[in-house]
mmCIF file of C-alpha atoms in Angstrom:
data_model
loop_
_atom_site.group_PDB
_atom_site.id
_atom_site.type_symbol
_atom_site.label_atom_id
_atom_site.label_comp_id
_atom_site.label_asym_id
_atom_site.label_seq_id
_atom_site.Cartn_x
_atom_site.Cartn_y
_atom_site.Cartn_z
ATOM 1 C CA UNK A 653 -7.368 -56.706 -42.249
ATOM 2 C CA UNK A 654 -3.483 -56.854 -42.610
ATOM 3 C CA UNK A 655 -3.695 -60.022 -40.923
ATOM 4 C CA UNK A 656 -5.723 -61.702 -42.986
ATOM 5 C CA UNK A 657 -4.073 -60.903 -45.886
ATOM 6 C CA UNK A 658 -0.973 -62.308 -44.647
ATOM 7 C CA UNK A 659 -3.120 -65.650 -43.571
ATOM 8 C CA UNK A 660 -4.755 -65.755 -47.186
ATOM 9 C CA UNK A 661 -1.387 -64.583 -48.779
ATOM 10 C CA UNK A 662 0.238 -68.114 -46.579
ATOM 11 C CA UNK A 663 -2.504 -70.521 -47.368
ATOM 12 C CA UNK A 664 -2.131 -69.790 -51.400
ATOM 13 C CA UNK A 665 1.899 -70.251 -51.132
ATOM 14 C CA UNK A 666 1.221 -73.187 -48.950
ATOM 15 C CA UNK A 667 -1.206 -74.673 -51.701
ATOM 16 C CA UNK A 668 1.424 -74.152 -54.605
ATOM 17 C CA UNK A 669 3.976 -75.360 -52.830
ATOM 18 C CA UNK A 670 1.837 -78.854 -51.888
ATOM 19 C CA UNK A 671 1.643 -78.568 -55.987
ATOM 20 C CA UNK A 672 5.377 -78.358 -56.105
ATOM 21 C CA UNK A 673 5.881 -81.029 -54.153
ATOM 22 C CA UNK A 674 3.283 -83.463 -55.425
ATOM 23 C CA UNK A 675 4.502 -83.006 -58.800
ATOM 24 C CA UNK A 676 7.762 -84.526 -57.982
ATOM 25 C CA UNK A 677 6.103 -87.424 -56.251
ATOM 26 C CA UNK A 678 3.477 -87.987 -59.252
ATOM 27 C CA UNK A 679 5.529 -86.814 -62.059
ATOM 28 C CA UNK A 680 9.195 -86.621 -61.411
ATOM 29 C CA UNK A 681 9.064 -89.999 -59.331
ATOM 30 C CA UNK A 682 6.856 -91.436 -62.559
ATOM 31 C CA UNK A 683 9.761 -90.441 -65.057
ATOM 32 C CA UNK A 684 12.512 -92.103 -63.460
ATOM 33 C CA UNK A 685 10.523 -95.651 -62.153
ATOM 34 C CA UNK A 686 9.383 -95.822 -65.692
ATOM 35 C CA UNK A 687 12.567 -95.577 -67.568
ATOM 36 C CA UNK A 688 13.897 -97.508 -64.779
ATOM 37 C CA UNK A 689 11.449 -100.464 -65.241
ATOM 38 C CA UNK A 690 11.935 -100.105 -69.265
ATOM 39 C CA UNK A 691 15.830 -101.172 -68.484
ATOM 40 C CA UNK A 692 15.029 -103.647 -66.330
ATOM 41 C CA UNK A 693 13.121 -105.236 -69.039
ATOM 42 C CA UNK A 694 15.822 -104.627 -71.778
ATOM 43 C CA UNK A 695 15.318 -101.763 -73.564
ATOM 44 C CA UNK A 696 18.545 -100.320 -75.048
ATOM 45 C CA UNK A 697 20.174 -97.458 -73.020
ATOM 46 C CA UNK A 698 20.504 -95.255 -76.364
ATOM 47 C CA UNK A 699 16.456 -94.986 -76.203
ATOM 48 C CA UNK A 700 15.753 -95.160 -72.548
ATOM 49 C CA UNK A 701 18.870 -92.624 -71.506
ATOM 50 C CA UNK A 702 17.907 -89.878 -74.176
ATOM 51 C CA UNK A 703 14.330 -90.200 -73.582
ATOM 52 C CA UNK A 704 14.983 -89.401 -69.596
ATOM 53 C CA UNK A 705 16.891 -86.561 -70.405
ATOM 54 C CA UNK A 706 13.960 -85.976 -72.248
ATOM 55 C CA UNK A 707 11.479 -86.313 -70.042
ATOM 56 C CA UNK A 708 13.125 -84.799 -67.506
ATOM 57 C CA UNK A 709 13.884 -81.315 -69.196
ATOM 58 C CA UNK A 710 9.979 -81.562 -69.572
ATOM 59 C CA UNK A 711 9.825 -81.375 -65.989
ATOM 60 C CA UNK A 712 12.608 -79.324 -64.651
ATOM 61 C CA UNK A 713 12.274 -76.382 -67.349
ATOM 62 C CA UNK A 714 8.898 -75.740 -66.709
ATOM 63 C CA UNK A 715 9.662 -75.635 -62.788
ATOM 64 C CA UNK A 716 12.836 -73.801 -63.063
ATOM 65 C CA UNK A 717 10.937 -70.773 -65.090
ATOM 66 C CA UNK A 718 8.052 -71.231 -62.329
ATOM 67 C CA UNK A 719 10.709 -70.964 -59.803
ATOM 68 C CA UNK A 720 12.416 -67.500 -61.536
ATOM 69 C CA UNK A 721 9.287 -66.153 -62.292
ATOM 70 C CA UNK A 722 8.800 -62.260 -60.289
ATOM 71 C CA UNK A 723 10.915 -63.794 -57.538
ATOM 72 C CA UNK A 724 14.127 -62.105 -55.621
ATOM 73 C CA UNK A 725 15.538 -63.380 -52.724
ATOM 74 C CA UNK A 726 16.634 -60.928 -50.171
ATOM 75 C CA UNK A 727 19.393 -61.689 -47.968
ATOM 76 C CA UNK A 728 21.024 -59.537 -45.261
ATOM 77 C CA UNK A 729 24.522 -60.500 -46.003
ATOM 78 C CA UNK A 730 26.326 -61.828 -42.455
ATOM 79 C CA UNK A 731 30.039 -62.681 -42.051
ATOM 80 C CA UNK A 732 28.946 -66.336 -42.170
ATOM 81 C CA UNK A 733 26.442 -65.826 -45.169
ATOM 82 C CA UNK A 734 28.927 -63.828 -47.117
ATOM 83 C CA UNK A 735 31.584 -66.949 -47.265
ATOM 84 C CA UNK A 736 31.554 -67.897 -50.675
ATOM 85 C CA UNK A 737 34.668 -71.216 -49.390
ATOM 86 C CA UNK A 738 32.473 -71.718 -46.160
ATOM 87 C CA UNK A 739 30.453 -74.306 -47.698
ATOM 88 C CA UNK A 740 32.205 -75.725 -49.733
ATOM 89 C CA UNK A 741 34.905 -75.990 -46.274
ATOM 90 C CA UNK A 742 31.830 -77.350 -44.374
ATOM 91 C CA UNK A 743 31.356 -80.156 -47.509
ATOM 92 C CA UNK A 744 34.600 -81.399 -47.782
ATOM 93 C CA UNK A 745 34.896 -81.837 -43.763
ATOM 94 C CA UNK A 746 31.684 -83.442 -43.508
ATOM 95 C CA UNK A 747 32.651 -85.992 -46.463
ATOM 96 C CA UNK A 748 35.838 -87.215 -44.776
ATOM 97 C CA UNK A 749 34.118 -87.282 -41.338
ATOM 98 C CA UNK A 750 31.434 -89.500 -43.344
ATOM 99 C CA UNK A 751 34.210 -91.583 -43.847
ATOM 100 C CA UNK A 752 36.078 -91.418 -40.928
ATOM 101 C CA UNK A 753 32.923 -92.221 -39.390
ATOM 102 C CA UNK A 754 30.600 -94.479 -41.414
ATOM 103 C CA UNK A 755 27.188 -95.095 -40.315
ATOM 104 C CA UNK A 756 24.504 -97.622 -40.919
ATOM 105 C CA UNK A 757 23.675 -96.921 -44.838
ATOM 106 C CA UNK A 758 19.579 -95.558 -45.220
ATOM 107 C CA UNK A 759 17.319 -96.903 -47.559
ATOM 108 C CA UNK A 760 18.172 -94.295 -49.795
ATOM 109 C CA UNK A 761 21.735 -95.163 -49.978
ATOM 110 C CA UNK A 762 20.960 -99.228 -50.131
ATOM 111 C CA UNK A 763 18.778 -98.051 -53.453
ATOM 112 C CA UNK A 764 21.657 -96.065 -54.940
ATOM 113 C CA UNK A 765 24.240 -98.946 -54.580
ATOM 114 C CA UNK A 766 21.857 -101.233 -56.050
ATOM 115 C CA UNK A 767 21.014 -98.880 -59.250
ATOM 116 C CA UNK A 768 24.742 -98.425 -59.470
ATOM 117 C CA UNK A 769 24.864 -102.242 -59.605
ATOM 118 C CA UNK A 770 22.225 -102.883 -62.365
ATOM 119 C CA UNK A 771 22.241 -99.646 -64.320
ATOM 120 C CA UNK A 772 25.664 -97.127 -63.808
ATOM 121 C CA UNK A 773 24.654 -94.659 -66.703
ATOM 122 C CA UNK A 774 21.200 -94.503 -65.665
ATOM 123 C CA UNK A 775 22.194 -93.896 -62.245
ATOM 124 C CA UNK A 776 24.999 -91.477 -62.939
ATOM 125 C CA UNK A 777 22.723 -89.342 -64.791
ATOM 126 C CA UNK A 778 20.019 -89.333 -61.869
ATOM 127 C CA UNK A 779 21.853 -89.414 -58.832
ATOM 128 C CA UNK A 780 24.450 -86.571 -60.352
ATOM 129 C CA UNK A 781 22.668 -84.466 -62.541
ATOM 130 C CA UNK A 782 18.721 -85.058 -61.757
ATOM 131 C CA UNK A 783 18.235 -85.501 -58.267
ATOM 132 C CA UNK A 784 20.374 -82.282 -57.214
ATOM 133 C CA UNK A 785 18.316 -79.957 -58.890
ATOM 134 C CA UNK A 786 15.062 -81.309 -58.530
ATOM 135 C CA UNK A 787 15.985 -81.544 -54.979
ATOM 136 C CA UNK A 788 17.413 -78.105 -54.595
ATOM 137 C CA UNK A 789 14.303 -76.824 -56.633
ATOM 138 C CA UNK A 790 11.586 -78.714 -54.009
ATOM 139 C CA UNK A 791 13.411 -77.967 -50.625
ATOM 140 C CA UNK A 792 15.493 -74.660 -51.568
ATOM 141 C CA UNK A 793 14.223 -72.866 -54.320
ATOM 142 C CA UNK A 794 10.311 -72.762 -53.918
ATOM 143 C CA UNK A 795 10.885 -72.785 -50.041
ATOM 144 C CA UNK A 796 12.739 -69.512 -50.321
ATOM 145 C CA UNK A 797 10.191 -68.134 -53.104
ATOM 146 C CA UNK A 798 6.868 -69.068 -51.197
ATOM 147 C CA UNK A 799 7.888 -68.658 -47.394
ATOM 148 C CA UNK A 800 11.471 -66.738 -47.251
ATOM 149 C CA UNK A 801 11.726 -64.374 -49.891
ATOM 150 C CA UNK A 802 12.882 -61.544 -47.303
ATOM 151 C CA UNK A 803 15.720 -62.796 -45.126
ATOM 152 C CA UNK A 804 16.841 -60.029 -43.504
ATOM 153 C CA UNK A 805 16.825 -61.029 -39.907
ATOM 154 C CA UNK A 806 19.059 -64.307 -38.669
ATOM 155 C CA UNK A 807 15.761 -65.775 -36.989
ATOM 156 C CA UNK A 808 14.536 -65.861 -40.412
ATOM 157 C CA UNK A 809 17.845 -67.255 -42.036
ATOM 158 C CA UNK A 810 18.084 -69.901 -39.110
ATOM 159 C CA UNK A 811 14.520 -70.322 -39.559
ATOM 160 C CA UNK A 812 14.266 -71.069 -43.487
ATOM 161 C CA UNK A 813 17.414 -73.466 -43.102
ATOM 162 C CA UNK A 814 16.057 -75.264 -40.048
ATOM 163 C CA UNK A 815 12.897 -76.539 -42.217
ATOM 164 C CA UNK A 816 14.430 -76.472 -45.800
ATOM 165 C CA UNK A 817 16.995 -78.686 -44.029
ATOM 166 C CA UNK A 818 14.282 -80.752 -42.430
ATOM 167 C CA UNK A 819 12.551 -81.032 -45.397
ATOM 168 C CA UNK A 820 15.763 -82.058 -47.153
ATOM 169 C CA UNK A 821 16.250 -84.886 -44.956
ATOM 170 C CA UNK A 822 13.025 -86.054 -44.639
ATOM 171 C CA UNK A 823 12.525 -86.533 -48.793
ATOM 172 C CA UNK A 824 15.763 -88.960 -48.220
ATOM 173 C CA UNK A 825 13.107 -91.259 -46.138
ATOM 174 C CA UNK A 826 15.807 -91.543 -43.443
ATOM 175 C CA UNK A 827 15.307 -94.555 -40.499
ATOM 176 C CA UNK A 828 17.163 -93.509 -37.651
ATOM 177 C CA UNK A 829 17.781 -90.285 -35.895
ATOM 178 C CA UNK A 830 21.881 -90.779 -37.683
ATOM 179 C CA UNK A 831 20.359 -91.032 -40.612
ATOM 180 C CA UNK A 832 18.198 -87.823 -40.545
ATOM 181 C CA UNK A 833 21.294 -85.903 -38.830
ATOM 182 C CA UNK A 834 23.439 -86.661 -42.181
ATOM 183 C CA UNK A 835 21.014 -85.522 -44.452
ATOM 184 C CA UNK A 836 19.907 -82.643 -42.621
ATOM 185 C CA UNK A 837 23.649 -81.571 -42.550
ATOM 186 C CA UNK A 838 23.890 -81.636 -46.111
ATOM 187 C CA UNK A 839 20.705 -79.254 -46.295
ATOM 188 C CA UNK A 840 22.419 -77.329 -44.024
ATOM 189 C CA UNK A 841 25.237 -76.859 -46.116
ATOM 190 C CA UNK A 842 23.424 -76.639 -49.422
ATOM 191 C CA UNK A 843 21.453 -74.085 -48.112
ATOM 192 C CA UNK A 844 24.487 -71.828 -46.879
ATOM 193 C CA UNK A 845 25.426 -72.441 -50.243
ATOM 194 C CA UNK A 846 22.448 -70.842 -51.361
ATOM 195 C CA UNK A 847 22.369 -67.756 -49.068
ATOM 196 C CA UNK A 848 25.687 -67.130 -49.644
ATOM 197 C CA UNK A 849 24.930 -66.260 -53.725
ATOM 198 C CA UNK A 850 21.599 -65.838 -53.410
ATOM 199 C CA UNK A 851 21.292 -68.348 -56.106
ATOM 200 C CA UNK A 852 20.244 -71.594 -56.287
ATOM 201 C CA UNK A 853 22.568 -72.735 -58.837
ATOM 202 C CA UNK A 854 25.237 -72.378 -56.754
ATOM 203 C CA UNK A 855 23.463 -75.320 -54.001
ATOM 204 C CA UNK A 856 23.058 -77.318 -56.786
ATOM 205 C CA UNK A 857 26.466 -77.125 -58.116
ATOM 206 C CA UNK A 858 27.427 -78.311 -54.024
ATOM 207 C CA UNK A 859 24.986 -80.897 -54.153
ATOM 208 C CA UNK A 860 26.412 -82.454 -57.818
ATOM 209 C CA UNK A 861 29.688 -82.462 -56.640
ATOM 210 C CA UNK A 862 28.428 -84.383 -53.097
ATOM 211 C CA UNK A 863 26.912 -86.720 -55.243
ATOM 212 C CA UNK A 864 29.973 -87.038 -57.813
ATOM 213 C CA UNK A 865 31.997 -87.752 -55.101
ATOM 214 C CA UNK A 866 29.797 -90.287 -53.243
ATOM 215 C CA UNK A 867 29.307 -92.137 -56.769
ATOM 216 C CA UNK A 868 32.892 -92.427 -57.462
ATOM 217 C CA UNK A 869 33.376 -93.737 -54.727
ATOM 218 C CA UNK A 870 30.568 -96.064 -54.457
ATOM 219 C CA UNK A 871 31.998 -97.300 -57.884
ATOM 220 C CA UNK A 872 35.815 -97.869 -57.219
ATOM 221 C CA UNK A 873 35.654 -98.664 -53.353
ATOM 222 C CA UNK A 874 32.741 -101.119 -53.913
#
């Protein structure tokens, strides 16, 4: 009986979170490709820009609340999980062995240094500000809130950043197995991030400042 309330209990989370996740490919992804296009054909940046911030707090609001709604993440504080520095140590090091060490740019990438091209505000306000919380929202938040709400063993800690991380890489559409290493590294840090505080806002202030970084210098190194 127990057994099959925990299989019944699974498939619902596992529904929502297919809802979760097709929202931000039907809605989220709709929202940005049509302000996007609405540039593109000349349409002033003081209507498109305001009405994507618009738009977007449409979106995000609603899913934040969803996300905060009865939902407390319980985390068995380790030496490594308690280490507020340890990822923002782990970011910094991985950015300068990005550059140390560049690698073939993704698809992902070759998109963002052509938006930053064509439209800079538009993509300063997406790749900074939108992306990183949507993001953290799909493969943090709702992963923790449907799956791994009780982390109190390190199989389940390892576990829930193994396939948030996966996850994480994997929305990036990434084309080799370097590609899907970087981005799964990042999850990996965002997600220490998010142990760590045991709140998400704390990933997504990692993940701004990642993509902060990787903008500024996309712009002035160009």
């Amino acid at each position: 009986m127990k057994n099959t309330k925990n299989i019944k209990t699974f498939l619902v989370h596992l529904g929502l979170y297919s809802l979760v996740i097709l929202s931000y490919f039907v809605i989220f992804s709709s929202i940005i490709s049509s302000v996007l296009e609405s540039l593109m054909m000349g349409t002033s940046q003081y209507i498109a820009l305001p009405i994507l911030l618009f738009l977007s707090a449409l979106y995000i609001i609603p899913l934040w609340k969803w996300y905060q709604h009865d939902f407390k993440l319980e985390v068995k504080k380790t030496r490594i999980i308690s280490s507020v520095w340890l990822p923002v140590i782990l970011l910094i090091a991985f950015i300068i062995f990005q550059e140390l060490m560049p690698t073939n740019p993704s698809e992902n990438q070759n998109n963002v240094e052509m938006l930053i091209a064509y439209q800079p505000a538009f993509a300063f306000i997406f790749v900074v500000f939108l992306a990183p919380i949507v993001e953290e929202l799909l493969t943090r938040g709702f992963m923790a809130k449907f799956f791994f709400s009780n982390q109190v063993t390190s199989l389940r800690k390892l576990l829930y950043i193994l396939v948030s991380s996966t996850l994480f890489s994997l929305l990036h559409r990434p084309a080799t197995p370097g590609q899907f290493l970087t981005y799964f590294i990042m999850g990996v840090i965002f997600a220490l991030g998010y142990l760590c505080r045991k709140d998400l806002r704390y990933a997504i202030a990692l993940h701004m400042a990642n993509n902060l970084l990787a903008f500024l210098l996309l712009i002035f190194l160009r």
